[in-house]
Amino acid sequence: MRLEKMDLFFEKRAADYDRHMLEEVDGCKEGYRKLASCLPQNLHTLLDLGCGTGLELAPIFARFPALKVTGIDLAQGMLLRLREKYPDKNITLLKKSYLGCSFGTAVFDAAVSFETMHHMTHAEKRSVYTEICRALRPGGQYLEADFVAVNQAEKDRLYAENCRLRRAEHISGGVLCHFDTPCTVENQIGLLLQAGFRSAKLTWQQGNTALIIAEKE
């Protein structure tokens, strides 16, 4: 196999993305509902990282119809589909990578991501988590539903294969490419705590899709 650049990978799949996630990825259909149900009650502002076509926003808007959302994604095709779904909602969409991005300080009540962080290295995740923590208001929560590795051996194997492919194709470290490098739940929780969150815990899991909730001091 050859690695594809992240934005191009998702641009090609924008038309079929919703069907794929809802019908073919174990845990996603229920995961969207679970994530929405776990958001704190007094929610006014939300950061959505890797928002894609906005599948996670349907049950969220059902709970919080007046919610102000900032969504970030690399793929223009995904963002166009999201906008088509929610033309009357208060959504700011940014076409960019959330890696290396500052989200502001104490701006959001909560932040979410769904099936996106498993493309990042440990260092990249820790960097993004630090920025998320900074962007949350005191007591704010970050909810991450993501594809996780079954065990450390699987995690190590996938990381090693990703490194091998990048070396073979002479891809520099700053280039985002699509390859699944999931962490274990324990890895994820450890990285969130290192990034400054007061607590992080596994809340729900179905198959390889796990929901972790981290809370800021």
mmCIF file of N, CA, C and O in Angstrom, residues 59-135:
data_model
loop_
_atom_site.group_PDB
_atom_site.id
_atom_site.type_symbol
_atom_site.label_atom_id
_atom_site.label_comp_id
_atom_site.label_asym_id
_atom_site.label_seq_id
_atom_site.Cartn_x
_atom_site.Cartn_y
_atom_site.Cartn_z
ATOM 1 N N PRO A 59 -27.158 14.548 16.858
ATOM 2 C CA PRO A 59 -27.686 14.365 18.209
ATOM 3 C C PRO A 59 -27.284 15.489 19.164
ATOM 4 O O PRO A 59 -27.992 15.748 20.148
ATOM 5 N N ILE A 60 -26.187 16.176 18.874
ATOM 6 C CA ILE A 60 -25.787 17.295 19.731
ATOM 7 C C ILE A 60 -26.753 18.461 19.556
ATOM 8 O O ILE A 60 -27.229 19.052 20.533
ATOM 9 N N PHE A 61 -27.081 18.792 18.323
ATOM 10 C CA PHE A 61 -28.036 19.879 18.083
ATOM 11 C C PHE A 61 -29.441 19.518 18.575
ATOM 12 O O PHE A 61 -30.230 20.404 18.908
ATOM 13 N N ALA A 62 -29.756 18.229 18.614
ATOM 14 C CA ALA A 62 -31.053 17.812 19.159
ATOM 15 C C ALA A 62 -31.153 18.191 20.633
ATOM 16 O O ALA A 62 -32.232 18.537 21.128
ATOM 17 N N ARG A 63 -30.030 18.148 21.344
ATOM 18 C CA ARG A 63 -30.001 18.548 22.756
ATOM 19 C C ARG A 63 -29.807 20.051 22.931
ATOM 20 O O ARG A 63 -30.370 20.663 23.844
ATOM 21 N N PHE A 64 -28.996 20.644 22.038
ATOM 22 C CA PHE A 64 -28.626 22.052 22.184
ATOM 23 C C PHE A 64 -28.839 22.779 20.852
ATOM 24 O O PHE A 64 -27.888 23.068 20.126
ATOM 25 N N PRO A 65 -30.078 23.084 20.506
ATOM 26 C CA PRO A 65 -30.365 23.667 19.186
ATOM 27 C C PRO A 65 -29.728 25.033 18.947
ATOM 28 O O PRO A 65 -29.508 25.419 17.792
ATOM 29 N N ALA A 66 -29.445 25.785 20.004
ATOM 30 C CA ALA A 66 -28.865 27.125 19.852
ATOM 31 C C ALA A 66 -27.350 27.125 20.052
ATOM 32 O O ALA A 66 -26.734 28.195 20.169
ATOM 33 N N LEU A 67 -26.735 25.966 20.074
ATOM 34 C CA LEU A 67 -25.308 25.836 20.353
ATOM 35 C C LEU A 67 -24.458 26.547 19.297
ATOM 36 O O LEU A 67 -24.740 26.492 18.101
ATOM 37 N N LYS A 68 -23.404 27.220 19.766
ATOM 38 C CA LYS A 68 -22.427 27.849 18.875
ATOM 39 C C LYS A 68 -21.255 26.899 18.694
ATOM 40 O O LYS A 68 -20.576 26.551 19.664
ATOM 41 N N VAL A 69 -21.002 26.476 17.453
ATOM 42 C CA VAL A 69 -20.000 25.451 17.162
ATOM 43 C C VAL A 69 -18.893 26.012 16.277
ATOM 44 O O VAL A 69 -19.159 26.726 15.307
ATOM 45 N N THR A 70 -17.656 25.664 16.614
ATOM 46 C CA THR A 70 -16.513 25.904 15.735
ATOM 47 C C THR A 70 -15.989 24.551 15.292
ATOM 48 O O THR A 70 -15.595 23.729 16.121
ATOM 49 N N GLY A 71 -16.033 24.290 13.995
ATOM 50 C CA GLY A 71 -15.591 23.010 13.451
ATOM 51 C C GLY A 71 -14.342 23.170 12.603
ATOM 52 O O GLY A 71 -14.229 24.128 11.831
ATOM 53 N N ILE A 72 -13.408 22.227 12.748
ATOM 54 C CA ILE A 72 -12.152 22.270 11.999
ATOM 55 C C ILE A 72 -11.964 20.951 11.264
ATOM 56 O O ILE A 72 -12.087 19.878 11.849
ATOM 57 N N ASP A 73 -11.647 21.055 9.972
ATOM 58 C CA ASP A 73 -11.395 19.847 9.182
ATOM 59 C C ASP A 73 -10.540 20.209 7.970
ATOM 60 O O ASP A 73 -10.614 21.329 7.455
ATOM 61 N N LEU A 74 -9.763 19.236 7.498
ATOM 62 C CA LEU A 74 -8.879 19.444 6.352
ATOM 63 C C LEU A 74 -9.605 19.385 5.002
ATOM 64 O O LEU A 74 -9.147 19.981 4.034
ATOM 65 N N ALA A 75 -10.711 18.650 4.929
ATOM 66 C CA ALA A 75 -11.333 18.330 3.643
ATOM 67 C C ALA A 75 -12.497 19.268 3.326
ATOM 68 O O ALA A 75 -13.510 19.278 4.030
ATOM 69 N N GLN A 76 -12.360 20.031 2.257
ATOM 70 C CA GLN A 76 -13.408 20.962 1.865
ATOM 71 C C GLN A 76 -14.714 20.240 1.535
ATOM 72 O O GLN A 76 -15.799 20.731 1.860
ATOM 73 N N GLY A 77 -14.612 19.068 0.899
ATOM 74 C CA GLY A 77 -15.818 18.317 0.558
ATOM 75 C C GLY A 77 -16.616 17.919 1.787
ATOM 76 O O GLY A 77 -17.849 17.941 1.768
ATOM 77 N N MET A 78 -15.931 17.552 2.844
ATOM 78 C CA MET A 78 -16.594 17.214 4.102
ATOM 79 C C MET A 78 -17.304 18.430 4.679
ATOM 80 O O MET A 78 -18.460 18.355 5.123
ATOM 81 N N LEU A 79 -16.628 19.561 4.686
ATOM 82 C CA LEU A 79 -17.203 20.772 5.264
ATOM 83 C C LEU A 79 -18.423 21.249 4.474
ATOM 84 O O LEU A 79 -19.386 21.759 5.057
ATOM 85 N N LEU A 80 -18.395 21.098 3.165
ATOM 86 C CA LEU A 80 -19.546 21.484 2.354
ATOM 87 C C LEU A 80 -20.765 20.645 2.700
ATOM 88 O O LEU A 80 -21.893 21.161 2.792
ATOM 89 N N ARG A 81 -20.559 19.357 2.930
ATOM 90 C CA ARG A 81 -21.677 18.490 3.303
ATOM 91 C C ARG A 81 -22.198 18.846 4.696
ATOM 92 O O ARG A 81 -23.405 18.797 4.945
ATOM 93 N N LEU A 82 -21.296 19.191 5.589
ATOM 94 C CA LEU A 82 -21.728 19.609 6.924
ATOM 95 C C LEU A 82 -22.602 20.855 6.827
ATOM 96 O O LEU A 82 -23.670 20.942 7.451
ATOM 97 N N ARG A 83 -22.171 21.833 6.051
ATOM 98 C CA ARG A 83 -22.927 23.079 5.915
ATOM 99 C C ARG A 83 -24.301 22.832 5.317
ATOM 100 O O ARG A 83 -25.291 23.455 5.729
ATOM 101 N N GLU A 84 -24.371 21.913 4.368
ATOM 102 C CA GLU A 84 -25.660 21.585 3.756
ATOM 103 C C GLU A 84 -26.629 20.989 4.768
ATOM 104 O O GLU A 84 -27.843 21.214 4.701
ATOM 105 N N LYS A 85 -26.102 20.216 5.716
ATOM 106 C CA LYS A 85 -26.956 19.570 6.720
ATOM 107 C C LYS A 85 -27.536 20.560 7.728
ATOM 108 O O LYS A 85 -28.656 20.368 8.214
ATOM 109 N N TYR A 86 -26.767 21.591 8.061
ATOM 110 C CA TYR A 86 -27.153 22.488 9.158
ATOM 111 C C TYR A 86 -27.107 23.953 8.712
ATOM 112 O O TYR A 86 -26.371 24.770 9.270
ATOM 113 N N PRO A 87 -27.915 24.313 7.706
ATOM 114 C CA PRO A 87 -27.839 25.681 7.161
ATOM 115 C C PRO A 87 -28.288 26.761 8.136
ATOM 116 O O PRO A 87 -27.899 27.924 7.994
ATOM 117 N N ASP A 88 -29.098 26.393 9.123
ATOM 118 C CA ASP A 88 -29.643 27.389 10.045
ATOM 119 C C ASP A 88 -28.941 27.400 11.396
ATOM 120 O O ASP A 88 -29.380 28.083 12.320
ATOM 121 N N LYS A 89 -27.838 26.661 11.530
ATOM 122 C CA LYS A 89 -27.152 26.578 12.815
ATOM 123 C C LYS A 89 -25.983 27.573 12.885
ATOM 124 O O LYS A 89 -25.444 28.005 11.868
ATOM 125 N N ASN A 90 -25.602 27.910 14.121
ATOM 126 C CA ASN A 90 -24.519 28.857 14.364
ATOM 127 C C ASN A 90 -23.185 28.106 14.350
ATOM 128 O O ASN A 90 -22.686 27.663 15.386
ATOM 129 N N ILE A 91 -22.645 27.936 13.142
ATOM 130 C CA ILE A 91 -21.432 27.140 12.961
ATOM 131 C C ILE A 91 -20.371 27.957 12.234
ATOM 132 O O ILE A 91 -20.640 28.525 11.174
ATOM 133 N N THR A 92 -19.185 27.995 12.795
ATOM 134 C CA THR A 92 -18.017 28.558 12.124
ATOM 135 C C THR A 92 -17.137 27.396 11.686
ATOM 136 O O THR A 92 -16.724 26.572 12.518
ATOM 137 N N LEU A 93 -16.863 27.299 10.381
ATOM 138 C CA LEU A 93 -16.074 26.196 9.853
ATOM 139 C C LEU A 93 -14.718 26.688 9.377
ATOM 140 O O LEU A 93 -14.630 27.689 8.663
ATOM 141 N N LEU A 94 -13.677 25.965 9.766
ATOM 142 C CA LEU A 94 -12.313 26.306 9.393
ATOM 143 C C LEU A 94 -11.688 25.152 8.631
ATOM 144 O O LEU A 94 -11.605 24.032 9.146
ATOM 145 N N LYS A 95 -11.266 25.401 7.386
ATOM 146 C CA LYS A 95 -10.600 24.375 6.591
ATOM 147 C C LYS A 95 -9.095 24.449 6.873
ATOM 148 O O LYS A 95 -8.377 25.257 6.302
ATOM 149 N N LYS A 96 -8.645 23.601 7.779
ATOM 150 C CA LYS A 96 -7.242 23.599 8.162
ATOM 151 C C LYS A 96 -6.965 22.369 9.007
ATOM 152 O O LYS A 96 -7.889 21.670 9.419
ATOM 153 N N SER A 97 -5.713 22.145 9.294
ATOM 154 C CA SER A 97 -5.332 21.083 10.219
ATOM 155 C C SER A 97 -5.440 21.608 11.644
ATOM 156 O O SER A 97 -5.033 22.738 11.929
ATOM 157 N N TYR A 98 -5.984 20.793 12.532
ATOM 158 C CA TYR A 98 -6.012 21.207 13.933
ATOM 159 C C TYR A 98 -4.669 20.953 14.619
ATOM 160 O O TYR A 98 -4.424 21.414 15.721
ATOM 161 N N LEU A 99 -3.777 20.228 13.951
ATOM 162 C CA LEU A 99 -2.445 19.977 14.496
ATOM 163 C C LEU A 99 -1.611 21.252 14.379
ATOM 164 O O LEU A 99 -1.489 21.838 13.309
ATOM 165 N N GLY A 100 -1.071 21.710 15.509
ATOM 166 C CA GLY A 100 -0.290 22.931 15.509
ATOM 167 C C GLY A 100 -1.130 24.188 15.537
ATOM 168 O O GLY A 100 -0.611 25.296 15.368
ATOM 169 N N CYS A 101 -2.418 24.027 15.767
ATOM 170 C CA CYS A 101 -3.349 25.152 15.756
ATOM 171 C C CYS A 101 -3.663 25.603 17.187
ATOM 172 O O CYS A 101 -3.854 24.778 18.076
ATOM 173 N N SER A 102 -3.709 26.915 17.405
ATOM 174 C CA SER A 102 -4.148 27.446 18.689
ATOM 175 C C SER A 102 -5.649 27.705 18.617
ATOM 176 O O SER A 102 -6.146 28.306 17.654
ATOM 177 N N PHE A 103 -6.381 27.257 19.616
ATOM 178 C CA PHE A 103 -7.835 27.428 19.647
ATOM 179 C C PHE A 103 -8.270 28.553 20.581
ATOM 180 O O PHE A 103 -9.465 28.742 20.801
ATOM 181 N N GLY A 104 -7.311 29.298 21.106
ATOM 182 C CA GLY A 104 -7.624 30.374 22.031
ATOM 183 C C GLY A 104 -7.512 29.921 23.478
ATOM 184 O O GLY A 104 -7.159 28.780 23.773
ATOM 185 N N THR A 105 -7.829 30.832 24.384
ATOM 186 C CA THR A 105 -7.741 30.556 25.819
ATOM 187 C C THR A 105 -9.099 30.748 26.481
ATOM 188 O O THR A 105 -9.712 31.812 26.344
ATOM 189 N N ALA A 106 -9.569 29.697 27.163
ATOM 190 C CA ALA A 106 -10.850 29.737 27.897
ATOM 191 C C ALA A 106 -11.996 30.234 27.012
ATOM 192 O O ALA A 106 -12.758 31.119 27.396
ATOM 193 N N VAL A 107 -12.109 29.632 25.822
ATOM 194 C CA VAL A 107 -13.113 30.053 24.834
ATOM 195 C C VAL A 107 -14.342 29.148 24.824
ATOM 196 O O VAL A 107 -15.468 29.612 24.633
ATOM 197 N N PHE A 108 -14.142 27.837 25.042
ATOM 198 C CA PHE A 108 -15.206 26.854 24.828
ATOM 199 C C PHE A 108 -15.641 26.174 26.128
ATOM 200 O O PHE A 108 -14.827 25.930 27.016
ATOM 201 N N ASP A 109 -16.931 25.846 26.175
ATOM 202 C CA ASP A 109 -17.453 25.072 27.309
ATOM 203 C C ASP A 109 -17.043 23.606 27.198
ATOM 204 O O ASP A 109 -16.859 22.927 28.207
ATOM 205 N N ALA A 110 -16.941 23.119 25.966
ATOM 206 C CA ALA A 110 -16.576 21.713 25.738
ATOM 207 C C ALA A 110 -15.939 21.580 24.363
ATOM 208 O O ALA A 110 -16.073 22.463 23.496
ATOM 209 N N ALA A 111 -15.241 20.473 24.164
ATOM 210 C CA ALA A 111 -14.658 20.137 22.867
ATOM 211 C C ALA A 111 -14.911 18.661 22.602
ATOM 212 O O ALA A 111 -14.995 17.858 23.543
ATOM 213 N N VAL A 112 -15.050 18.311 21.325
ATOM 214 C CA VAL A 112 -15.273 16.909 20.952
ATOM 215 C C VAL A 112 -14.412 16.552 19.746
ATOM 216 O O VAL A 112 -14.014 17.420 18.964
ATOM 217 N N SER A 113 -14.140 15.274 19.618
ATOM 218 C CA SER A 113 -13.575 14.731 18.390
ATOM 219 C C SER A 113 -14.113 13.314 18.237
ATOM 220 O O SER A 113 -14.350 12.631 19.229
ATOM 221 N N PHE A 114 -14.324 12.903 16.993
ATOM 222 C CA PHE A 114 -14.889 11.578 16.751
ATOM 223 C C PHE A 114 -14.104 10.896 15.635
ATOM 224 O O PHE A 114 -14.087 11.361 14.494
ATOM 225 N N GLU A 115 -13.440 9.797 15.972
ATOM 226 C CA GLU A 115 -12.696 8.964 15.019
ATOM 227 C C GLU A 115 -11.724 9.793 14.166
ATOM 228 O O GLU A 115 -11.704 9.698 12.944
ATOM 229 N N THR A 116 -10.900 10.585 14.824
ATOM 230 C CA THR A 116 -9.903 11.366 14.091
ATOM 231 C C THR A 116 -8.522 11.317 14.720
ATOM 232 O O THR A 116 -7.513 11.320 14.017
ATOM 233 N N MET A 117 -8.432 11.230 16.031
ATOM 234 C CA MET A 117 -7.141 11.304 16.707
ATOM 235 C C MET A 117 -6.261 10.077 16.468
ATOM 236 O O MET A 117 -5.049 10.126 16.702
ATOM 237 N N HIS A 118 -6.835 8.979 15.999
ATOM 238 C CA HIS A 118 -6.034 7.768 15.812
ATOM 239 C C HIS A 118 -5.096 7.844 14.605
ATOM 240 O O HIS A 118 -4.405 6.874 14.292
ATOM 241 N N HIS A 119 -5.050 8.998 13.956
ATOM 242 C CA HIS A 119 -4.086 9.197 12.873
ATOM 243 C C HIS A 119 -2.824 9.908 13.353
ATOM 244 O O HIS A 119 -1.913 10.143 12.562
ATOM 245 N N MET A 120 -2.769 10.257 14.636
ATOM 246 C CA MET A 120 -1.685 11.079 15.165
ATOM 247 C C MET A 120 -0.669 10.248 15.971
ATOM 248 O O MET A 120 -1.003 9.206 16.524
ATOM 249 N N THR A 121 0.546 10.772 16.067
ATOM 250 C CA THR A 121 1.552 10.179 16.942
ATOM 251 C C THR A 121 1.291 10.625 18.382
ATOM 252 O O THR A 121 0.479 11.520 18.630
ATOM 253 N N HIS A 122 1.993 10.036 19.323
ATOM 254 C CA HIS A 122 1.859 10.448 20.721
ATOM 255 C C HIS A 122 2.189 11.923 20.899
ATOM 256 O O HIS A 122 1.456 12.657 21.580
ATOM 257 N N ALA A 123 3.298 12.352 20.309
ATOM 258 C CA ALA A 123 3.714 13.751 20.467
ATOM 259 C C ALA A 123 2.689 14.700 19.860
ATOM 260 O O ALA A 123 2.391 15.761 20.436
ATOM 261 N N GLU A 124 2.140 14.332 18.706
ATOM 262 C CA GLU A 124 1.133 15.177 18.060
ATOM 263 C C GLU A 124 -0.132 15.257 18.904
ATOM 264 O O GLU A 124 -0.713 16.334 19.081
ATOM 265 N N LYS A 125 -0.561 14.123 19.436
ATOM 266 C CA LYS A 125 -1.748 14.120 20.287
ATOM 267 C C LYS A 125 -1.542 14.983 21.525
ATOM 268 O O LYS A 125 -2.406 15.777 21.896
ATOM 269 N N ARG A 126 -0.401 14.817 22.167
ATOM 270 C CA ARG A 126 -0.125 15.578 23.382
ATOM 271 C C ARG A 126 -0.165 17.078 23.089
ATOM 272 O O ARG A 126 -0.684 17.862 23.888
ATOM 273 N N SER A 127 0.367 17.478 21.944
ATOM 274 C CA SER A 127 0.347 18.882 21.550
ATOM 275 C C SER A 127 -1.082 19.383 21.345
ATOM 276 O O SER A 127 -1.452 20.458 21.831
ATOM 277 N N VAL A 128 -1.894 18.595 20.631
ATOM 278 C CA VAL A 128 -3.288 18.987 20.396
ATOM 279 C C VAL A 128 -4.067 19.020 21.710
ATOM 280 O O VAL A 128 -4.845 19.949 21.971
ATOM 281 N N TYR A 129 -3.854 18.021 22.557
ATOM 282 C CA TYR A 129 -4.562 17.971 23.840
ATOM 283 C C TYR A 129 -4.227 19.188 24.713
ATOM 284 O O TYR A 129 -5.090 19.718 25.414
ATOM 285 N N THR A 130 -2.971 19.613 24.668
ATOM 286 C CA THR A 130 -2.567 20.793 25.443
ATOM 287 C C THR A 130 -3.330 22.028 24.976
ATOM 288 O O THR A 130 -3.799 22.835 25.785
ATOM 289 N N GLU A 131 -3.477 22.171 23.655
ATOM 290 C CA GLU A 131 -4.214 23.312 23.108
ATOM 291 C C GLU A 131 -5.702 23.212 23.424
ATOM 292 O O GLU A 131 -6.362 24.237 23.686
ATOM 293 N N ILE A 132 -6.255 22.013 23.392
ATOM 294 C CA ILE A 132 -7.665 21.836 23.753
ATOM 295 C C ILE A 132 -7.885 22.245 25.199
ATOM 296 O O ILE A 132 -8.834 22.978 25.525
ATOM 297 N N CYS A 133 -7.006 21.766 26.078
ATOM 298 C CA CYS A 133 -7.134 22.085 27.501
ATOM 299 C C CYS A 133 -7.078 23.596 27.716
ATOM 300 O O CYS A 133 -7.867 24.159 28.486
ATOM 301 N N ARG A 134 -6.166 24.268 27.030
ATOM 302 C CA ARG A 134 -6.038 25.718 27.148
ATOM 303 C C ARG A 134 -7.306 26.418 26.649
ATOM 304 O O ARG A 134 -7.729 27.438 27.206
ATOM 305 N N ALA A 135 -7.922 25.876 25.610
ATOM 306 C CA ALA A 135 -9.086 26.519 25.000
ATOM 307 C C ALA A 135 -10.370 26.346 25.809
ATOM 308 O O ALA A 135 -11.340 27.080 25.610
#
